[in-house]
Every structure is written in C-alpha cells, then in structure tokens.
Amino acid sequence: MNLQEKIKSWAEKKYLFVIRREEDFSVISSLSITKLKVGLIMILFFMVCFAISLVLSKSLLASWFDPTFQESENTKKIYALSETIDSLMLEVEAKDRYVDNIQRIISGEALGDTSSAGVPVPRRMDSLEKKNLKPDLFVAGEATQKIVEEFESMAPDERSFERISVSSFTDNYFFPPIKGVVTGGFKPSENHFGLDIVSEENEPVKSVADGTVIISHWTLETGYVIGIQHSNELISVYKHNSVLLKSEGEPVSGGEVISVIGNTGEQTTGQHLHFELWYKGNPLNPQEFITFD
C-alpha cells in the first residue's frame, strides 16, 4: 500500500459515537464521523473564534487588547482641546477688538476693525474683478471728498446748497434700495438730508446704481453706514444698517445687496433705513428719482 492510499484510508476511517442509557445500555443516539470531518470542524471552529476575537478586540475589548487604543483616544482628546482653545482665542480677540473700538469711540479716535461687532470681514478682490473695475469710479473728486467729510462732521448750512433740477438725471435709472413705507421726508431745513424708510425685519438693502464703496464703517450717531460713489459725482448713503456686506474699495452693481436693514446708532428710533442722495456736494430728494412703495 503506497502513501496516497494510506492517507486516503486514514482520512476515510470512520468512528462511531454512541450515546446509551445507563440503566439498560440501550442506544439513545449515534453519530458516525471520519477524521477528515473532524479536522474540517476544528478548522471552522478556530476560524469562527478568531473572527469573534478580532471583532471584540476592535470594539468592546479594544481597551484591553488594542495597544494603540489609548494613544488614539488621547489624540482625539488633544485635537478636541486644540479646537476649543482656538475658538476661545478667536472669541477673546473679537472681544478685545470690540472693547478697543468702544474705547476709540469714547476717545474720538478713528474706528479699527469692526468685524467683531457683526460686520463680515471684507473679502479681497481677485484679479478679474480688478480688471473689470471702472477707473473713473475710484477718482475721488473734490465733491466726493466733501461728502466724506460731511459724514464725519456737522452738516453744512442749507443756504450753501445749490438747487439741482430733476432733468440732471433724466438718463439715469435707479434701483430702489428697499421697498417700504417712507416715514420721514426730505427736510434740509431740519438737517434731515434723506428719507427714512420702514420695511420688514432683515430686509436686504440694495445699491441704487453701479459704483464703488467709499464708506463702510460704524459711527456712534448713525450706526453701520455704507456710502457708494456713482458716476458723475453722485453718491448714495445708507445708514442704521444691522450688517454691512461690502467694504471700502469694492465695486457694486445696481440692485446688488450691500447691507441689511437695522436699528443701529443713537439717532435711530426704530428699525428703518435712512437713505440719502448727494450730487456734487448737494443733497437731493430721493423721492424725485425713486419709488419706494
């Protein structure tokens, strides 16, 4: 008998397992099995045990069997603490800027970064935007400088204003900055050089025409203010906003959202938009050019 026949004979050799009663040795059950089946059953049993052990070592018993478990947990905790510290540092810096701005306002100095008070940080213009800018919109003429100085000081005497006729802007189309009810009219004699427009809460404010932002900051009297220089030395001003969405130097299109209506500044008595139009240093009545309802 060669080796192959011996192995075959060994694998196919059968064993009989019999279960008998103790009293009379009668057969209850019997099982016939070969050595090959016994080997396969043992291999399957060890594979199942190994799979169960592997799953347990990565889940319920990971802290006992996985040598990298504790290191991974510590890494997660360190990362979470790092994120918390970064958030706290940003909050502290924002509060420091806010306190610094308050101190500057009290002392009468120029404002610093107001992003911590609710104004988004101005984004940088990319090269394509810079190419599309109209050069003449960035030229601050004498009239423009006069307007900028106007918002930082007392308004000039009404007698110094020249009368501007409606025909000066017959070729211009203006978008309404906001839809609402006009509650305060244009009264230069009472130093009210614009309109007060009441609208819904969080209503977006839009630019009346194409132009460039020349003012975008916060003042004690008028809250968040944004001013836009348009062509022909025309300037539009939007006061008492809750949020400013554009920064100085950014180009805007007619009808583009630039801020959100609000109730900021000491001179406001409720949520509304104070809107002004200036032409060559002179105030205009916006209702002669724009419909607000």
C-alpha positions as a printed NumPy array, in Angstrom:
array([[  0.   ,   0.   ,   0.   ],
       [  1.523,   3.282,  -1.096],
       [  1.48 ,   6.614,   0.81 ],
       [ -1.527,   8.041,  -1.066],
       [ -3.66 ,   5.032,  -0.204],
       [ -2.577,   5.229,   3.423],
       [ -3.568,   8.886,   3.666],
       [ -6.907,   8.158,   1.969],
       [ -7.527,   5.236,   4.284],
       [ -6.684,   7.375,   7.347],
       [ -8.946,  10.259,   6.223],
       [-11.869,   7.973,   5.398],
       [-11.585,   5.867,   8.53 ],
       [-14.865,   6.159,  10.39 ],
       [-15.583,   6.41 ,  14.091],
       [-18.903,   5.738,  15.72 ],
       [-20.031,   7.777,  18.699],
       [-22.869,   6.111,  20.619],
       [-24.938,   7.519,  23.489],
       [-26.578,   4.823,  25.704],
       [-28.843,   4.742,  28.73 ],
       [-27.107,   3.907,  31.964],
       [-29.825,   1.509,  33.131],
       [-30.031,  -0.922,  30.243],
       [-27.361,   0.353,  27.85 ],
       [-29.952,   0.868,  25.142],
       [-28.857,   3.208,  22.326],
       [-30.214,   6.756,  22.548],
       [-28.27 ,   8.245,  19.636],
       [-25.262,   7.539,  17.493],
       [-23.007,   9.546,  15.186],
       [-20.646,   8.277,  12.507],
       [-17.792,  10.64 ,  11.615],
       [-14.461,  10.483,   9.793],
       [-11.129,  12.05 ,  10.741],
       [-11.399,  14.424,   7.763],
       [-14.695,  15.804,   9.024],
       [-13.24 ,  16.195,  12.492],
       [-10.345,  18.204,  11.052],
       [-12.667,  20.445,   8.999],
       [-14.885,  21.062,  12.034],
       [-11.853,  22.023,  14.144],
       [-10.57 ,  24.412,  11.439],
       [-14.005,  26.048,  11.136],
       [-14.271,  26.349,  14.917],
       [-10.888,  28.092,  15.185],
       [-11.764,  30.474,  12.305],
       [-15.03 ,  31.479,  13.99 ],
       [-13.245,  32.014,  17.314],
       [-10.574,  34.094,  15.589],
       [-13.173,  36.29 ,  13.833],
       [-15.093,  36.852,  17.069],
       [-11.888,  37.688,  18.932],
       [-10.845,  40.147,  16.224],
       [-14.198,  41.95 ,  16.366],
       [-14.157,  42.125,  20.153],
       [-10.576,  43.386,  20.207],
       [-11.59 ,  46.332,  17.985],
       [-14.828,  47.152,  19.816],
       [-15.852,  46.028,  23.305],
       [-12.435,  44.786,  24.401],
       [-10.359,  47.342,  22.474],
       [ -9.058,  48.965,  25.666],
       [ -7.635,  45.571,  26.765],
       [ -6.273,  44.084,  23.535],
       [ -5.522,  47.036,  21.191],
       [ -2.116,  48.562,  22.101],
       [ -2.886,  51.739,  20.07 ],
       [ -6.34 ,  52.292,  21.606],
       [ -5.224,  54.572,  24.424],
       [ -2.941,  56.551,  22.118],
       [ -5.804,  57.09 ,  19.656],
       [ -8.123,  58.218,  22.437],
       [ -5.518,  60.674,  23.725],
       [ -5.004,  62.038,  20.207],
       [ -8.751,  62.63 ,  19.83 ],
       [ -8.898,  64.448,  23.169],
       [ -5.899,  66.607,  22.273],
       [ -7.471,  67.539,  18.916],
       [-10.79 ,  68.433,  20.586],
       [ -8.992,  70.565,  23.186],
       [ -6.983,  72.268,  20.429],
       [-10.175,  73.211,  18.565],
       [-11.723,  74.524,  21.791],
       [ -8.651,  76.626,  22.541],
       [ -8.632,  78.05 ,  19.003],
       [-12.308,  79.002,  19.315],
       [-11.705,  80.646,  22.694],
       [ -8.731,  82.577,  21.318],
       [-10.845,  83.877,  18.407],
       [-13.596,  84.946,  20.806],
       [-11.103,  86.704,  23.057],
       [ -9.545,  88.522,  20.082],
       [-13.005,  89.56 ,  18.841],
       [-13.957,  90.889,  22.28 ],
       [-10.623,  92.717,  22.545],
       [-11.259,  94.407,  19.178],
       [-14.782,  95.297,  20.259],
       [-13.551,  96.848,  23.528],
       [-10.782,  98.657,  21.631],
       [-13.333, 100.13 ,  19.203],
       [-15.52 , 101.255,  22.094],
       [-12.53 , 102.959,  23.679],
       [-11.691, 104.638,  20.361],
       [-15.266, 105.872,  20.014],
       [-15.243, 107.301,  23.529],
       [-11.901, 108.999,  22.927],
       [-12.995, 110.273,  19.49 ],
       [-10.404, 108.331,  17.507],
       [-10.971, 106.533,  14.19 ],
       [-12.514, 103.087,  14.361],
       [-10.462,  99.955,  13.903],
       [-11.712,  96.549,  12.753],
       [-15.439,  96.276,  13.4  ],
       [-15.831,  92.682,  12.248],
       [-16.341,  91.518,  15.852],
       [-19.432,  93.718,  16.144],
       [-21.278,  91.884,  13.378],
       [-19.785,  93.148,  10.109],
       [-18.275,  90.422,   7.889],
       [-14.548,  90.686,   7.257],
       [-14.069,  92.366,   3.849],
       [-13.021,  89.935,   1.148],
       [-10.123,  90.616,  -1.188],
       [-10.86 ,  91.368,  -4.836],
       [ -9.38 ,  88.919,  -7.303],
       [ -7.527,  89.914, -10.463],
       [-10.623,  89.529, -12.675],
       [-12.62 ,  91.925, -10.511],
       [ -9.825,  94.443, -10.563],
       [ -9.711,  94.306, -14.374],
       [-13.457,  94.927, -14.561],
       [-13.357,  97.99 , -12.303],
       [-14.114, 101.33 , -13.857],
       [-11.12 , 103.585, -13.21 ],
       [-13.21 , 106.729, -13.053],
       [-15.2  , 105.348, -10.085],
       [-12.096, 105.392,  -7.926],
       [-11.243, 109.01 ,  -8.605],
       [-12.347, 110.895,  -5.511],
       [-13.014, 114.408,  -6.707],
       [-13.453, 117.49 ,  -4.583],
       [-17.195, 116.897,  -4.321],
       [-16.664, 113.309,  -3.184],
       [-14.179, 114.394,  -0.546],
       [-16.662, 116.997,   0.582],
       [-19.303, 114.296,   1.106],
       [-16.906, 112.061,   3.024],
       [-16.01 , 114.928,   5.312],
       [-19.708, 115.719,   5.597],
       [-20.425, 112.382,   7.324],
       [-17.653, 112.955,   9.822],
       [-18.695, 116.46 ,  10.835],
       [-21.769, 118.655,  11.132],
       [-23.911, 119.193,   8.035],
       [-23.332, 122.499,   6.2  ],
       [-25.823, 125.305,   6.202],
       [-28.771, 124.764,   3.874],
       [-28.114, 128.111,   2.171],
       [-24.851, 126.772,   0.732],
       [-26.69 , 124.143,  -1.354],
       [-27.369, 124.881,  -4.989],
       [-30.68 , 123.759,  -6.421],
       [-30.429, 120.622,  -8.583],
       [-33.131, 120.03 , -11.167],
       [-34.64 , 116.607, -11.881],
       [-33.569, 116.949, -15.518],
       [-29.942, 116.459, -14.436],
       [-30.635, 112.712, -14.13 ],
       [-33.135, 112.006, -16.881],
       [-30.716, 109.497, -18.435],
       [-30.108, 107.608, -15.168],
       [-32.138, 104.684, -13.833],
       [-32.063, 103.991, -10.087],
       [-32.954, 100.758,  -8.335],
       [-34.973, 101.25 ,  -5.128],
       [-32.646, 100.458,  -2.195],
       [-35.556,  98.901,  -0.323],
       [-39.311,  98.529,  -0.57 ],
       [-41.262, 100.016,   2.321],
       [-43.086, 102.99 ,   3.792],
       [-41.473, 106.433,   3.884],
       [-41.939, 107.727,   7.434],
       [-39.505, 110.649,   7.324],
       [-39.28 , 113.005,   4.368],
       [-36.518, 115.098,   2.854],
       [-36.231, 118.218,   5.062],
       [-32.924, 120.086,   4.641],
       [-34.185, 122.911,   6.839],
       [-34.28 , 120.438,   9.736],
       [-30.911, 118.894,   8.848],
       [-32.675, 115.785,   7.518],
       [-30.997, 115.275,   4.149],
       [-32.628, 111.983,   3.188],
       [-35.581, 109.67 ,   3.663],
       [-36.485, 107.285,   6.477],
       [-37.919, 104.053,   5.05 ],
       [-39.51 , 101.376,   7.26 ],
       [-39.526,  97.807,   5.944],
       [-39.592,  94.211,   7.155],
       [-37.002,  92.829,   9.563],
       [-33.751,  91.608,   7.986],
       [-34.747,  93.122,   4.638],
       [-31.712,  93.353,   2.296],
       [-30.6  ,  96.83 ,   1.204],
       [-29.515,  97.222,  -2.424],
       [-27.309,  99.679,  -4.284],
       [-29.308, 102.159,  -6.382],
       [-26.766, 102.055,  -9.236],
       [-23.31 , 100.84 , -10.269],
       [-20.478, 102.317,  -8.267],
       [-17.7  , 101.839,  -5.735],
       [-17.941, 101.715,  -1.949],
       [-16.209, 104.741,  -0.414],
       [-17.596, 104.483,   3.138],
       [-18.183, 101.282,   5.104],
       [-17.881, 101.662,   8.851],
       [-19.702, 102.267,  12.145],
       [-20.419, 105.604,  13.785],
       [-21.941, 106.407,  17.145],
       [-24.77 , 108.509,  15.679],
       [-25.768, 106.564,  12.556],
       [-24.608, 103.005,  13.368],
       [-23.444, 100.971,  10.398],
       [-23.116, 103.27 ,   7.376],
       [-22.228, 102.476,   3.795],
       [-21.698, 105.059,   1.043],
       [-21.301, 104.424,  -2.677],
       [-19.792, 106.734,  -5.288],
       [-21.53 , 106.504,  -8.656],
       [-20.691, 108.188, -11.954],
       [-20.996, 111.986, -12.395],
       [-20.06 , 112.691,  -8.747],
       [-23.305, 111.14 ,  -7.479],
       [-23.153, 109.491,  -4.057],
       [-25.739, 107.363,  -2.257],
       [-25.644, 106.803,   1.516],
       [-27.362, 104.065,   3.574],
       [-27.49 , 104.432,   7.382],
       [-28.608, 102.495,  10.505],
       [-27.878,  99.064,   8.959],
       [-27.55 ,  95.953,  11.104],
       [-24.887,  94.343,   8.89 ],
       [-22.574,  95.689,   6.168],
       [-21.83 ,  93.256,   3.347],
       [-19.339,  95.381,   1.393],
       [-16.061,  97.034,   2.355],
       [-14.367, 100.192,   1.12 ],
       [-12.996,  99.939,  -2.424],
       [-15.302,  97.157,  -3.563],
       [-17.256,  97.666,  -6.808],
       [-21.025,  97.111,  -6.709],
       [-23.7  ,  96.78 ,  -9.368],
       [-27.105,  98.395,  -9.429],
       [-29.549,  96.233,  -7.465],
       [-26.777,  94.313,  -5.67 ],
       [-27.303,  93.656,  -1.94 ],
       [-24.894,  95.729,   0.143],
       [-26.299,  95.557,   3.693],
       [-29.232,  94.56 ,   5.893],
       [-31.778,  96.945,   7.383],
       [-31.298,  97.588,  11.081],
       [-31.665,  99.848,  14.092],
       [-28.102, 100.891,  14.96 ],
       [-26.828, 104.279,  16.077],
       [-28.041, 106.858,  18.573],
       [-30.087, 108.798,  16.01 ],
       [-32.463, 105.925,  15.216],
       [-35.815, 105.403,  16.911],
       [-36.642, 102.04 ,  15.356],
       [-35.764,  99.671,  12.566],
       [-35.532, 101.576,   9.294],
       [-33.191, 102.683,   6.508],
       [-32.045, 106.281,   6.263],
       [-31.236, 106.857,   2.59 ],
       [-29.526, 109.928,   1.075],
       [-28.535, 111.045,  -2.421],
       [-25.802, 113.66 ,  -2.954],
       [-24.833, 115.309,  -6.222],
       [-21.653, 117.387,  -6.372],
       [-21.852, 118.045,  -2.652],
       [-25.551, 118.889,  -2.614],
       [-28.365, 116.755,  -1.139],
       [-31.182, 115.517,  -3.402],
       [-34.695, 114.423,  -2.592],
       [-34.629, 110.658,  -3.399],
       [-38.387, 110.618,  -3.968],
       [-37.889, 112.704,  -7.124],
       [-35.962, 109.806,  -8.697],
       [-37.019, 106.58 ,  -6.91 ],
       [-40.305, 104.919,  -5.963],
       [-40.132, 103.106,  -2.63 ],
       [-43.581, 101.527,  -2.255]])
